[in-house]
Amino acid sequence: MSDGRAAKRVAKFIKPLRVKPGSTVDLTEDYDPRYKAGVKKRDGVELLRTGVSLLADYQARLAAQDTYGVLLCLQAIDAGGKDGTIRHVMSGVNPQGVRVSGFKVPSAEELDHDYLWRYAQRLPSRGEIGIFNRSHYEEVLVVRVHPENLDRQKLPEEAKGPDVWQRRYREINDWERYLTDNGIKVVKVFLNLSEEEQRQRFLKRIDRPEKNWKFSAADVREREHWDDYLEAFSEMLSATSTPWAPWYVVPADRKWFARICAAAVLAHTLIGIDPQYPSLDGQAREELLDARRGLEAEAP
Ligand code: AMP
Ligand code: MG
């Protein structure tokens, strides 16, 4: 397939997943976690393979050009499939050009800084693809659903008012705009899992010894906050899908389909950047040819 055709196909594929900037999202009815765009699993495997090799090619050019960086933010409810998505989508790329960062409960040192500090420290450099496994969006998700997290953040009184979430949305949008304007493109994927599929995945984590480590009793307690999370996710998607960094809601009940979508969203961003291998100017070219002649002269 030609590059142009592949680009069009990817763009068309992800369009229904994009949250239109300015629109209002209600996850209880707007996005179906089981949607699969009519793709059959058998064809899906082939599609993912194509996507992965496309990514590998673009990543090599991104690194060589050394001008743009890409930040992929992955958010999901527990068992949404973030780890597996990262493993599969990045399976073909050069590990040297990728940096994956996971974010857990903040440390004492992190709490001693402004809330975006720890995320800023792990941003990709130019030429790199950075992946956030959980991201700065936790600051308006888990922190909102469990406000005791906000209390731990040592904020001044005036920064803790009822408008704190609206303010954070604005600050996050501004931060992402700043990054985008300076060559770090921000891509955001929300893995949208249904409550029933989460139940099934938790059961597997309990029943299969090799999956036990992924489960904690706290995960089931967190499930009791399902509706609060859905509301927090819905508001976050509505407020922070921007023209410079839109959200993509990826149906996550079928792992194989979610992976194709995530790969396509990332590919779309790289296609947009269209990184090129640097070409040499006249003098550099001359130097190269000179070096070649020298090496040839050494021939035994
Ligand atoms: P896991 O992804 O299973 O390793 O769990 C990481 C845990 O860290 C989850 O329970 C998150 O809710 C929690 N976490 C991540 N970011 C934050 C944050 N900014 N504040 C509080 N808890 C967080
Ligand atoms: Mg966990």
Short mmCIF file of C-alpha atoms and ligand atoms in Angstrom, two decimals:
data_model
loop_
_atom_site.label_atom_id
_atom_site.label_comp_id
_atom_site.label_asym_id
_atom_site.label_seq_id
_atom_site.Cartn_x
_atom_site.Cartn_y
_atom_site.Cartn_z
CA MET A 1 0.00 0.00 0.00
CA SER A 2 1.32 3.50 -0.80
CA ASP A 3 2.16 5.84 2.08
CA GLY A 4 -0.61 8.19 1.05
CA ARG A 5 -3.21 5.44 1.03
CA ALA A 6 -2.05 4.06 4.38
CA ALA A 7 -2.28 7.57 5.86
CA LYS A 8 -5.86 7.99 4.62
CA ARG A 9 -6.86 4.58 5.90
CA VAL A 10 -5.46 5.29 9.35
CA ALA A 11 -7.15 8.71 9.48
CA LYS A 12 -10.52 7.23 8.55
CA PHE A 13 -10.16 4.40 11.04
CA ILE A 14 -9.54 6.60 14.07
CA LYS A 15 -11.97 9.40 13.26
CA PRO A 16 -14.94 7.88 15.14
CA LEU A 17 -12.76 7.54 18.24
CA ARG A 18 -11.75 11.17 18.45
CA VAL A 19 -13.51 13.37 21.02
CA LYS A 20 -14.49 16.51 19.14
CA PRO A 21 -12.98 19.49 20.96
CA GLY A 22 -15.73 21.39 22.72
CA SER A 23 -18.16 18.48 22.77
CA THR A 24 -19.65 17.02 25.92
CA VAL A 25 -18.96 13.36 26.60
CA ASP A 26 -21.17 11.06 28.62
CA LEU A 27 -19.41 7.72 28.81
CA THR A 28 -22.55 5.97 30.03
CA GLU A 29 -24.00 6.32 26.55
CA ASP A 30 -21.66 7.90 24.01
CA TYR A 31 -19.03 5.20 23.44
CA ASP A 32 -19.53 1.46 23.21
CA PRO A 33 -16.68 -0.55 24.81
CA ARG A 34 -17.49 -3.43 22.44
CA TYR A 35 -17.40 -1.46 19.17
CA LYS A 36 -15.06 -3.05 16.62
CA ALA A 37 -15.76 -1.17 13.40
CA GLY A 38 -16.83 -4.37 11.67
CA VAL A 39 -13.30 -5.79 11.87
CA LYS A 40 -12.93 -9.55 12.33
CA LYS A 41 -10.31 -10.76 14.78
CA ARG A 42 -8.50 -12.69 12.05
CA ASP A 43 -8.10 -9.53 9.93
CA GLY A 44 -7.28 -7.57 13.07
CA VAL A 45 -4.09 -9.51 13.69
CA GLU A 46 -2.88 -8.68 10.19
CA LEU A 47 -3.86 -5.03 10.65
CA LEU A 48 -1.89 -4.77 13.88
CA ARG A 49 1.16 -6.28 12.22
CA THR A 50 0.93 -3.65 9.47
CA GLY A 51 0.53 -0.92 12.07
CA VAL A 52 3.51 -2.09 14.10
CA SER A 53 5.84 -2.11 11.11
CA LEU A 54 4.58 1.31 10.06
CA LEU A 55 5.43 2.58 13.54
CA ALA A 56 8.93 1.11 13.41
CA ASP A 57 9.67 2.93 10.16
CA TYR A 58 8.32 6.25 11.41
CA GLN A 59 10.13 5.95 14.73
CA ALA A 60 13.48 5.51 12.98
CA ARG A 61 12.85 8.70 11.03
CA LEU A 62 11.61 10.56 14.10
CA ALA A 63 14.86 9.72 15.91
CA ALA A 64 17.05 10.64 12.94
CA GLN A 65 15.32 13.98 12.43
CA ASP A 66 15.63 14.82 16.15
CA THR A 67 13.17 17.71 15.99
CA TYR A 68 9.89 16.38 17.36
CA GLY A 69 9.09 14.18 20.32
CA VAL A 70 5.83 12.29 20.85
CA LEU A 71 4.12 11.73 24.17
CA LEU A 72 1.45 9.02 24.30
CA CYS A 73 -0.71 9.25 27.43
CA LEU A 74 -2.59 6.08 28.31
CA GLN A 75 -5.48 6.22 30.73
CA ALA A 76 -7.95 3.53 31.71
CA ILE A 77 -9.95 2.14 34.50
CA ASP A 78 -8.26 -0.82 36.31
CA ALA A 79 -7.74 -3.85 34.04
CA GLY A 80 -8.37 -1.65 30.99
CA GLY A 81 -5.34 -3.15 29.23
CA LYS A 82 -2.69 -0.44 29.39
CA ASP A 83 0.25 -2.81 29.94
CA GLY A 84 -0.70 -5.20 27.15
CA THR A 85 -1.34 -2.31 24.77
CA ILE A 86 2.14 -0.93 25.39
CA ARG A 87 3.71 -4.38 24.96
CA HIS A 88 1.99 -5.03 21.64
CA VAL A 89 1.98 -1.61 20.07
CA MET A 90 5.66 -1.01 20.77
CA SER A 91 6.76 -4.55 19.93
CA GLY A 92 8.36 -3.57 16.63
CA VAL A 93 10.11 -0.36 17.59
CA ASN A 94 13.70 0.22 18.61
CA PRO A 95 13.79 0.25 22.45
CA GLN A 96 16.41 3.00 22.34
CA GLY A 97 13.86 5.45 21.00
CA VAL A 98 11.09 4.74 23.50
CA ARG A 99 10.73 5.65 27.12
CA VAL A 100 7.87 4.19 29.17
CA SER A 101 7.01 5.81 32.49
CA GLY A 102 4.42 4.50 34.94
CA PHE A 103 2.88 6.74 37.59
CA LYS A 104 1.79 5.42 40.96
CA VAL A 105 0.88 7.04 44.27
CA PRO A 106 3.17 10.09 44.46
CA SER A 107 6.24 9.97 46.71
CA ALA A 108 7.00 12.44 49.50
CA GLU A 109 9.42 14.24 47.21
CA GLU A 110 6.84 14.45 44.44
CA LEU A 111 4.21 15.79 46.85
CA ASP A 112 6.67 18.51 47.81
CA HIS A 113 6.40 19.96 44.28
CA ASP A 114 3.66 21.36 42.07
CA TYR A 115 1.43 18.60 40.69
CA LEU A 116 2.80 18.60 37.12
CA TRP A 117 6.43 18.40 38.24
CA ARG A 118 6.83 14.65 38.20
CA TYR A 119 5.26 14.34 34.74
CA ALA A 120 7.43 17.11 33.31
CA GLN A 121 10.51 15.18 34.44
CA ARG A 122 9.63 12.18 32.30
CA LEU A 123 8.76 13.92 29.06
CA PRO A 124 10.25 12.48 25.88
CA SER A 125 13.13 14.34 24.31
CA ARG A 126 13.21 15.27 20.63
CA GLY A 127 13.37 12.14 18.53
CA GLU A 128 11.82 10.03 21.28
CA ILE A 129 8.43 8.43 21.81
CA GLY A 130 7.46 8.70 25.48
CA ILE A 131 4.65 6.64 26.91
CA PHE A 132 2.87 7.56 30.11
CA ASN A 133 1.26 4.50 31.70
CA ARG A 134 -1.16 6.63 33.70
CA SER A 135 -0.36 10.30 33.37
CA HIS A 136 -0.98 13.82 34.63
CA TYR A 137 -4.67 13.00 34.08
CA GLU A 138 -4.67 11.06 37.35
CA GLU A 139 -4.58 14.52 38.92
CA VAL A 140 -8.19 15.04 37.84
CA LEU A 141 -9.25 11.37 38.13
CA VAL A 142 -8.11 9.38 41.17
CA VAL A 143 -7.35 12.62 43.01
CA ARG A 144 -10.89 13.77 42.32
CA VAL A 145 -12.61 10.50 43.17
CA HIS A 146 -10.58 10.29 46.39
CA PRO A 147 -10.09 13.88 47.55
CA GLU A 148 -7.81 12.81 50.43
CA ASN A 149 -5.15 12.67 47.69
CA LEU A 150 -5.62 16.39 47.20
CA ASP A 151 -5.18 16.99 50.93
CA ARG A 152 -1.79 15.27 50.74
CA GLN A 153 -0.61 17.64 48.04
CA LYS A 154 0.25 20.39 50.54
CA LEU A 155 -1.48 23.04 48.44
CA PRO A 156 -2.01 26.57 49.72
CA GLU A 157 -5.57 27.22 50.87
CA GLU A 158 -6.46 29.35 47.84
CA ALA A 159 -5.52 26.53 45.44
CA LYS A 160 -7.97 24.02 46.98
CA GLY A 161 -11.30 25.68 46.29
CA PRO A 162 -14.26 24.03 44.52
CA ASP A 163 -12.97 25.32 41.18
CA VAL A 164 -9.79 23.24 41.51
CA TRP A 165 -10.80 20.73 38.78
CA GLN A 166 -11.79 23.40 36.26
CA ARG A 167 -8.53 25.13 36.96
CA ARG A 168 -6.53 21.94 36.50
CA TYR A 169 -8.23 21.25 33.16
CA ARG A 170 -7.14 24.70 32.01
CA GLU A 171 -3.61 24.25 33.32
CA ILE A 172 -3.27 20.86 31.67
CA ASN A 173 -4.58 22.23 28.36
CA ASP A 174 -2.14 25.13 28.55
CA TRP A 175 0.76 22.82 29.40
CA GLU A 176 -0.03 20.52 26.49
CA ARG A 177 -0.34 23.48 24.15
CA TYR A 178 3.06 24.72 25.27
CA LEU A 179 4.56 21.27 24.65
CA THR A 180 2.92 20.94 21.23
CA ASP A 181 4.05 24.41 20.15
CA ASN A 182 7.59 23.48 21.10
CA GLY A 183 7.75 20.23 19.17
CA ILE A 184 6.53 17.68 21.73
CA LYS A 185 3.28 16.28 20.30
CA VAL A 186 0.79 14.97 22.84
CA VAL A 187 -1.44 11.98 22.00
CA LYS A 188 -4.09 10.80 24.43
CA VAL A 189 -5.79 7.43 24.52
CA PHE A 190 -8.50 6.39 26.93
CA LEU A 191 -9.13 2.64 27.04
CA ASN A 192 -12.86 2.37 27.57
CA LEU A 193 -13.70 -0.85 29.41
CA SER A 194 -17.17 -2.04 30.43
CA GLU A 195 -18.00 -2.91 34.02
CA GLU A 196 -18.80 -6.50 33.08
CA GLU A 197 -15.52 -6.99 31.20
CA GLN A 198 -13.61 -5.62 34.19
CA ARG A 199 -15.37 -8.20 36.37
CA GLN A 200 -14.30 -10.97 33.99
CA ARG A 201 -10.70 -9.78 33.94
CA PHE A 202 -10.54 -9.55 37.73
CA LEU A 203 -11.86 -13.12 37.94
CA LYS A 204 -9.06 -14.26 35.64
CA ARG A 205 -6.50 -12.43 37.75
CA ILE A 206 -7.75 -14.29 40.80
CA ASP A 207 -8.08 -17.72 39.15
CA ARG A 208 -4.78 -17.81 37.26
CA PRO A 209 -1.71 -17.98 39.49
CA GLU A 210 0.48 -16.20 36.94
CA LYS A 211 -1.96 -13.27 37.00
CA ASN A 212 -2.34 -13.04 40.79
CA TRP A 213 0.35 -10.36 41.09
CA LYS A 214 -1.80 -8.05 39.02
CA PHE A 215 -4.67 -8.17 41.46
CA SER A 216 -5.22 -6.63 44.86
CA ALA A 217 -8.34 -6.62 47.03
CA ALA A 218 -8.24 -2.83 46.76
CA ASP A 219 -9.07 -3.19 43.05
CA VAL A 220 -12.49 -4.57 43.98
CA ARG A 221 -13.07 -1.75 46.47
CA GLU A 222 -12.17 0.72 43.70
CA ARG A 223 -14.86 -0.89 41.56
CA GLU A 224 -17.44 0.42 44.01
CA HIS A 225 -16.54 3.89 42.74
CA TRP A 226 -17.33 2.92 39.16
CA ASP A 227 -19.92 5.67 38.63
CA ASP A 228 -17.69 8.33 40.17
CA TYR A 229 -14.87 7.33 37.85
CA LEU A 230 -17.14 7.35 34.82
CA GLU A 231 -18.24 10.86 35.70
CA ALA A 232 -14.68 12.04 36.30
CA PHE A 233 -13.55 10.48 33.00
CA SER A 234 -16.51 12.00 31.13
CA GLU A 235 -15.80 15.49 32.45
CA MET A 236 -12.10 15.15 31.83
CA LEU A 237 -12.68 14.04 28.22
CA SER A 238 -15.09 16.93 27.64
CA ALA A 239 -12.77 19.56 29.11
CA THR A 240 -9.39 18.46 27.81
CA SER A 241 -9.95 17.27 24.25
CA THR A 242 -8.34 20.16 22.41
CA PRO A 243 -7.44 20.87 18.78
CA TRP A 244 -3.75 20.49 19.67
CA ALA A 245 -4.17 17.35 21.80
CA PRO A 246 -7.50 15.58 21.26
CA TRP A 247 -8.59 12.52 23.22
CA TYR A 248 -9.30 9.19 21.56
CA VAL A 249 -11.77 6.89 23.26
CA VAL A 250 -10.69 3.36 22.39
CA PRO A 251 -13.17 0.50 22.87
CA ALA A 252 -11.31 -1.80 25.26
CA ASP A 253 -13.48 -4.87 25.83
CA ARG A 254 -11.64 -6.69 23.05
CA LYS A 255 -7.93 -6.47 23.70
CA TRP A 256 -6.93 -7.15 20.12
CA PHE A 257 -9.12 -4.33 18.83
CA ALA A 258 -7.92 -1.86 21.46
CA ARG A 259 -4.33 -2.52 20.40
CA ILE A 260 -5.07 -1.83 16.75
CA CYS A 261 -6.75 1.43 17.70
CA ALA A 262 -3.88 2.57 19.92
CA ALA A 263 -1.36 1.75 17.20
CA ALA A 264 -3.46 3.64 14.66
CA VAL A 265 -3.73 6.73 16.85
CA LEU A 266 0.02 6.79 17.38
CA ALA A 267 0.66 6.16 13.69
CA HIS A 268 -1.67 9.02 12.77
CA THR A 269 0.42 11.39 14.88
CA LEU A 270 3.68 10.23 13.34
CA ILE A 271 2.22 10.50 9.84
CA GLY A 272 1.22 14.07 10.70
CA ILE A 273 4.78 14.88 11.76
CA ASP A 274 6.14 13.12 8.64
CA PRO A 275 9.72 13.02 9.94
CA GLN A 276 12.48 12.85 7.35
CA TYR A 277 16.02 11.55 7.44
CA PRO A 278 18.31 14.58 7.43
CA SER A 279 19.92 15.17 4.04
CA LEU A 280 23.48 16.41 3.82
CA ASP A 281 24.37 19.83 2.46
CA GLY A 282 27.06 20.21 -0.22
CA GLN A 283 30.00 20.53 2.14
CA ALA A 284 29.03 17.64 4.40
CA ARG A 285 28.52 15.53 1.29
CA GLU A 286 32.03 16.45 0.08
CA GLU A 287 33.50 15.47 3.46
CA LEU A 288 31.74 12.13 3.28
CA LEU A 289 33.12 11.43 -0.20
CA ASP A 290 36.57 12.48 1.00
CA ALA A 291 36.38 10.01 3.87
CA ARG A 292 35.30 7.34 1.42
CA ARG A 293 38.28 7.94 -0.83
CA GLY A 294 40.57 7.70 2.22
CA LEU A 295 39.08 4.36 3.24
CA GLU A 296 39.39 3.05 -0.30
CA ALA A 297 43.05 4.05 -0.47
CA GLU A 298 43.72 1.91 2.59
CA ALA A 299 42.59 -1.23 0.79
CA PRO A 300 45.19 -4.04 1.19
P1 AMP B 1 -0.99 0.35 39.15
O1 AMP B 1 -1.25 1.09 37.88
O2 AMP B 1 -1.81 -0.88 39.30
O3 AMP B 1 0.47 0.09 39.35
O4 AMP B 1 -1.45 1.29 40.35
C1 AMP B 1 -0.97 2.56 40.52
C2 AMP B 1 -1.83 3.23 41.58
O5 AMP B 1 -1.34 4.56 41.78
C3 AMP B 1 -3.28 3.33 41.21
O6 AMP B 1 -4.07 2.87 42.25
C4 AMP B 1 -3.48 4.82 40.99
O7 AMP B 1 -4.77 5.23 41.34
C5 AMP B 1 -2.44 5.43 41.89
N1 AMP B 1 -2.06 6.77 41.44
C6 AMP B 1 -1.53 7.11 40.25
N2 AMP B 1 -1.35 8.46 40.17
C7 AMP B 1 -1.77 8.96 41.33
C8 AMP B 1 -1.87 10.28 41.86
N3 AMP B 1 -1.46 11.34 41.16
N4 AMP B 1 -2.38 10.43 43.10
C9 AMP B 1 -2.78 9.36 43.80
N5 AMP B 1 -2.75 8.10 43.37
C10 AMP B 1 -2.24 7.89 42.15
MG MG B 2 -3.28 -2.09 39.61
#
